[in-house]
Short mmCIF file of C-alpha atoms in Angstrom, two decimals:
data_model
loop_
_atom_site.label_atom_id
_atom_site.label_comp_id
_atom_site.label_asym_id
_atom_site.label_seq_id
_atom_site.Cartn_x
_atom_site.Cartn_y
_atom_site.Cartn_z
CA UNK G 10 64.04 -72.11 -0.08
CA UNK G 11 60.79 -74.66 0.24
CA UNK G 12 57.47 -73.89 0.58
CA UNK G 13 55.60 -76.54 3.04
CA UNK G 14 51.83 -76.99 3.72
CA UNK G 15 50.74 -78.45 6.57
CA UNK G 16 46.92 -79.86 7.22
CA UNK G 17 46.45 -80.84 10.98
CA UNK G 18 42.95 -80.48 12.28
CA UNK G 19 45.20 -80.47 16.21
CA UNK G 20 46.06 -77.10 16.41
CA UNK G 21 48.73 -77.92 18.57
CA UNK G 22 50.14 -80.88 16.94
CA UNK G 23 50.36 -78.80 13.56
CA UNK G 24 52.26 -75.95 15.31
CA UNK G 25 54.83 -78.26 16.85
CA UNK G 26 55.19 -80.16 13.52
CA UNK G 27 56.04 -76.34 11.91
CA UNK G 28 57.94 -75.27 14.88
CA UNK G 29 60.47 -78.52 14.34
CA UNK G 30 60.17 -77.91 10.53
CA UNK G 31 61.19 -74.34 10.72
CA UNK G 32 63.90 -74.63 14.02
CA UNK G 33 65.79 -76.41 11.50
CA UNK G 34 64.96 -74.86 8.03
CA UNK G 35 64.69 -71.46 9.16
CA UNK G 36 64.36 -70.19 5.25
CA UNK G 37 61.35 -72.40 4.74
CA UNK G 38 58.47 -70.91 4.23
CA UNK G 39 55.93 -73.11 5.84
CA UNK G 40 51.60 -72.61 6.05
CA UNK G 41 49.68 -74.07 8.65
CA UNK G 42 46.04 -74.99 8.10
CA UNK G 43 43.31 -77.09 10.31
CA UNK G 44 40.33 -77.56 7.72
CA UNK G 45 39.76 -78.70 4.11
CA UNK G 46 38.38 -75.95 2.57
CA UNK G 47 41.34 -73.87 3.80
CA UNK G 48 43.72 -75.97 2.41
CA UNK G 49 41.73 -75.79 -0.99
CA UNK G 50 42.21 -72.20 -0.62
CA UNK G 51 45.75 -71.80 -0.25
CA UNK G 52 46.33 -74.48 -2.87
CA UNK G 53 44.41 -72.80 -5.09
CA UNK G 54 46.45 -69.27 -4.44
CA UNK G 55 49.69 -70.84 -4.55
CA UNK G 56 48.51 -71.74 -8.35
CA UNK G 57 49.24 -67.97 -9.09
CA UNK G 58 52.27 -67.43 -6.17
CA UNK G 59 55.05 -69.74 -5.15
CA UNK G 60 54.33 -73.09 -5.57
CA UNK G 61 54.44 -75.61 -2.26
CA UNK G 62 56.93 -77.98 -2.41
CA UNK G 63 55.80 -80.66 0.01
CA UNK G 64 52.10 -81.47 1.39
CA UNK G 65 52.11 -83.05 5.29
CA UNK G 66 48.63 -83.89 5.10
CA UNK G 67 46.54 -85.39 8.42
CA UNK G 68 43.98 -88.08 6.88
CA UNK G 69 41.18 -87.82 9.34
CA UNK G 70 40.33 -84.14 9.81
CA UNK G 71 37.51 -84.84 12.24
CA UNK G 72 37.05 -86.63 15.28
CA UNK G 73 34.88 -89.07 13.02
CA UNK G 74 36.82 -91.94 12.14
CA UNK G 75 35.06 -92.11 8.70
CA UNK G 76 36.27 -88.78 7.80
CA UNK G 77 38.91 -88.50 4.62
CA UNK G 78 39.29 -85.17 4.11
CA UNK G 79 43.10 -85.39 4.07
CA UNK G 80 42.62 -88.09 0.94
CA UNK G 81 40.00 -85.69 -0.50
CA UNK G 82 42.67 -82.89 -0.65
CA UNK G 83 45.16 -84.98 -1.70
CA UNK G 84 43.09 -86.48 -4.65
CA UNK G 85 42.54 -82.07 -5.73
CA UNK G 86 46.33 -81.49 -5.37
CA UNK G 87 46.97 -84.50 -7.72
CA UNK G 88 45.04 -82.82 -10.68
CA UNK G 89 46.94 -79.99 -10.42
CA UNK G 90 49.66 -80.66 -13.38
CA UNK G 91 52.69 -78.70 -11.36
CA UNK G 92 51.22 -80.90 -8.34
CA UNK G 93 51.43 -83.82 -10.02
CA UNK G 94 54.72 -85.50 -8.55
CA UNK G 95 54.77 -83.01 -5.47
CA UNK G 96 55.87 -85.10 -2.31
CA UNK G 97 52.89 -85.53 0.24
CA UNK G 98 53.82 -87.45 3.72
CA UNK G 99 50.24 -88.56 5.50
CA UNK G 100 50.03 -88.29 9.20
CA UNK G 101 47.29 -90.38 10.66
CA UNK G 102 46.19 -92.40 13.60
CA UNK G 103 44.75 -94.96 11.22
CA UNK G 104 47.55 -97.73 10.23
CA UNK G 105 45.58 -99.76 7.80
CA UNK G 106 45.53 -98.13 4.57
CA UNK G 107 49.15 -97.21 3.96
CA UNK G 108 48.70 -98.78 0.99
CA UNK G 109 45.97 -97.05 -0.42
CA UNK G 110 48.27 -93.80 0.19
CA UNK G 111 50.65 -95.13 -1.91
CA UNK G 112 49.14 -96.47 -4.75
CA UNK G 113 46.35 -93.53 -5.07
CA UNK G 114 48.83 -90.75 -4.27
CA UNK G 115 52.21 -92.15 -5.10
CA UNK G 116 52.82 -90.46 -1.38
CA UNK G 117 56.43 -90.15 -0.29
CA UNK G 118 55.70 -91.92 3.03
CA UNK G 119 52.35 -93.00 5.47
CA UNK G 120 52.98 -91.80 9.03
CA UNK G 121 50.98 -93.24 11.81
CA UNK G 122 51.13 -90.90 15.13
CA UNK G 123 52.35 -90.85 17.77
CA UNK G 124 55.14 -89.37 15.65
CA UNK G 125 58.47 -87.93 16.99
CA UNK G 126 60.05 -85.22 16.08
CA UNK G 127 63.41 -87.21 15.20
CA UNK G 128 60.71 -89.29 13.06
CA UNK G 129 59.45 -85.89 10.61
CA UNK G 130 62.99 -84.47 10.37
CA UNK G 131 64.15 -88.11 8.95
CA UNK G 132 61.16 -88.31 6.86
CA UNK G 133 62.84 -84.57 5.21
CA UNK G 134 66.30 -85.19 5.29
CA UNK G 135 66.13 -88.03 3.57
CA UNK G 136 63.93 -86.62 0.66
CA UNK G 137 66.90 -84.17 0.46
CA UNK G 138 69.45 -86.63 0.62
CA UNK G 139 67.42 -88.46 -2.54
CA UNK G 140 66.50 -85.48 -4.32
CA UNK G 141 63.16 -86.61 -3.97
CA UNK G 142 62.11 -83.07 -2.38
CA UNK G 143 64.00 -81.31 -5.67
CA UNK G 144 61.41 -80.28 -8.28
CA UNK G 145 63.13 -79.88 -11.53
CA UNK G 146 64.04 -76.69 -14.28
CA UNK G 147 64.03 -76.05 -17.48
CA UNK G 148 66.85 -73.73 -18.75
CA UNK G 149 67.72 -72.72 -22.34
CA UNK G 150 71.68 -72.25 -22.75
CA UNK G 151 73.52 -69.80 -24.80
CA UNK G 152 73.04 -71.61 -28.05
CA UNK G 153 69.03 -72.20 -27.46
CA UNK G 154 69.41 -75.67 -26.11
CA UNK G 155 67.46 -76.71 -23.44
CA UNK G 156 68.77 -78.27 -20.37
CA UNK G 157 66.70 -79.93 -17.54
CA UNK G 158 67.91 -80.81 -13.62
CA UNK G 159 66.92 -80.81 -10.13
CA UNK G 160 66.98 -77.35 -8.33
CA UNK G 161 68.97 -78.69 -5.58
CA UNK G 162 71.82 -79.59 -8.04
CA UNK G 163 72.38 -75.82 -8.39
CA UNK G 164 75.41 -74.38 -5.79
CA UNK G 165 75.38 -70.86 -7.09
CA UNK G 166 75.24 -68.56 -10.02
CA UNK G 167 77.47 -65.87 -11.37
CA UNK G 168 76.53 -63.20 -13.88
CA UNK G 169 78.81 -62.10 -16.57
CA UNK G 170 77.24 -58.90 -18.14
CA UNK G 171 74.41 -60.68 -19.84
CA UNK G 172 75.70 -64.15 -19.13
CA UNK G 173 74.72 -66.28 -16.12
CA UNK G 174 77.16 -69.08 -15.41
CA UNK G 175 74.70 -71.85 -13.48
CA UNK G 176 77.49 -73.84 -11.08
CA UNK G 177 76.03 -77.29 -10.89
CA UNK G 178 77.48 -80.04 -9.03
CA UNK G 179 78.20 -81.96 -11.97
CA UNK G 180 78.22 -78.92 -14.87
CA UNK G 181 77.65 -75.79 -15.61
CA UNK G 182 75.51 -74.10 -18.23
CA UNK G 183 75.60 -70.20 -19.76
CA UNK G 184 72.58 -69.10 -20.26
CA UNK G 185 71.07 -65.01 -20.67
CA UNK G 186 68.17 -65.18 -18.34
CA UNK G 187 68.33 -62.19 -15.82
CA UNK G 188 69.07 -63.51 -12.47
CA UNK G 189 65.60 -62.85 -11.48
CA UNK G 190 63.76 -64.84 -13.94
CA UNK G 191 66.70 -67.66 -12.45
CA UNK G 192 65.32 -66.99 -8.87
CA UNK G 193 61.87 -67.17 -9.71
CA UNK G 194 62.44 -70.87 -11.62
CA UNK G 195 64.27 -72.25 -8.71
CA UNK G 196 60.69 -71.73 -6.57
CA UNK G 197 62.76 -69.25 -4.77
CA UNK G 198 65.24 -71.62 -3.70
CA UNK G 199 67.96 -69.82 -4.13
CA UNK G 200 69.20 -66.38 -2.46
CA UNK G 201 70.95 -63.36 -3.89
CA UNK G 202 73.58 -62.47 -1.73
CA UNK G 203 75.75 -60.15 -4.32
CA UNK G 204 73.74 -57.82 -6.94
CA UNK G 205 76.32 -60.62 -9.47
CA UNK G 206 75.38 -64.00 -7.63
CA UNK G 207 72.90 -66.20 -6.48
CA UNK G 208 73.45 -69.06 -3.94
CA UNK G 209 71.65 -72.21 -3.05
CA UNK G 210 71.58 -72.02 1.30
CA UNK G 211 71.73 -75.72 1.13
CA UNK G 212 75.30 -75.85 0.34
CA UNK G 213 76.50 -72.70 2.38
CA UNK G 214 79.71 -74.30 4.95
CA UNK G 215 80.59 -71.15 6.65
CA UNK G 216 79.75 -67.49 6.06
CA UNK G 217 82.07 -64.51 6.96
CA UNK G 218 80.25 -61.75 7.83
CA UNK G 219 83.00 -58.96 9.08
CA UNK G 220 84.77 -59.67 5.74
CA UNK G 221 81.57 -60.20 3.38
CA UNK G 222 82.06 -63.57 2.21
CA UNK G 223 80.48 -67.25 2.06
CA UNK G 224 81.71 -70.42 1.27
CA UNK G 225 80.26 -72.79 -1.04
CA UNK G 226 81.76 -75.95 -2.10
CA UNK G 227 85.75 -74.57 -0.94
CA UNK G 228 84.83 -71.38 -3.21
CA UNK G 229 84.60 -68.17 -2.08
CA UNK G 230 81.37 -66.08 -2.84
CA UNK G 231 80.84 -62.34 -2.42
CA UNK G 232 78.37 -61.22 0.32
CA UNK G 233 77.32 -58.05 0.09
CA UNK G 234 76.02 -55.74 3.30
CA UNK G 235 72.80 -55.33 1.19
CA UNK G 236 72.50 -58.77 1.47
CA UNK G 237 73.56 -59.73 4.71
CA UNK G 238 69.70 -60.10 6.67
CA UNK G 239 68.78 -62.79 4.13
CA UNK G 240 71.85 -64.97 5.91
CA UNK G 241 70.74 -64.64 9.31
CA UNK G 242 70.11 -68.72 9.88
CA UNK G 243 73.47 -69.33 8.98
CA UNK G 244 76.15 -69.77 11.52
CA UNK G 245 79.42 -67.89 11.38
CA UNK G 246 82.26 -69.60 11.27
#
């Protein structure tokens, strides 16, 4: 599950962007703020909570064209080690500062207003397809060898007693970490569907609520009644 911070001084535009994203990615958590100081508080709070995985930032937060609070906020977040590589999508009416945004803040893209729903969602979809939006984690296997990989490469996790088998797109890893630890390491992208299973909601292809199972890449995964409500965002096949 991704967590997004939208910094936009125009509340109508900010809520519109939030609605577009929430409509398509119902499980994502989205915070919307409209000034630099509130954004900084959200940023600092996130350091001890669930971190953000994407920032959508308006460059000009006031009518004054010389105001660059969006850039100032980007500069502050890049000083935080956890956010050194987190994607930034700048939203602005100024068309001449794209190069500065790319070179100074290594942003993902720089979109000039007016933008559309298709443009915003298209940018996010491209990040997902290229794994740009995925953070990496390090997990040690049962032989105490560390493995680093993209969170979004995880299809599901299956528990066999104290051992947990992490099923990736192209491999699998066996670890002794608890399911709750793996959820935390995944920045809450993974969702528990059964006492012995975690799943990546991005790869759910179908769900059968009556018979209580879901499918991921043709694999049948049990779905307990306890966790049914967590999957209301998935259309039944």
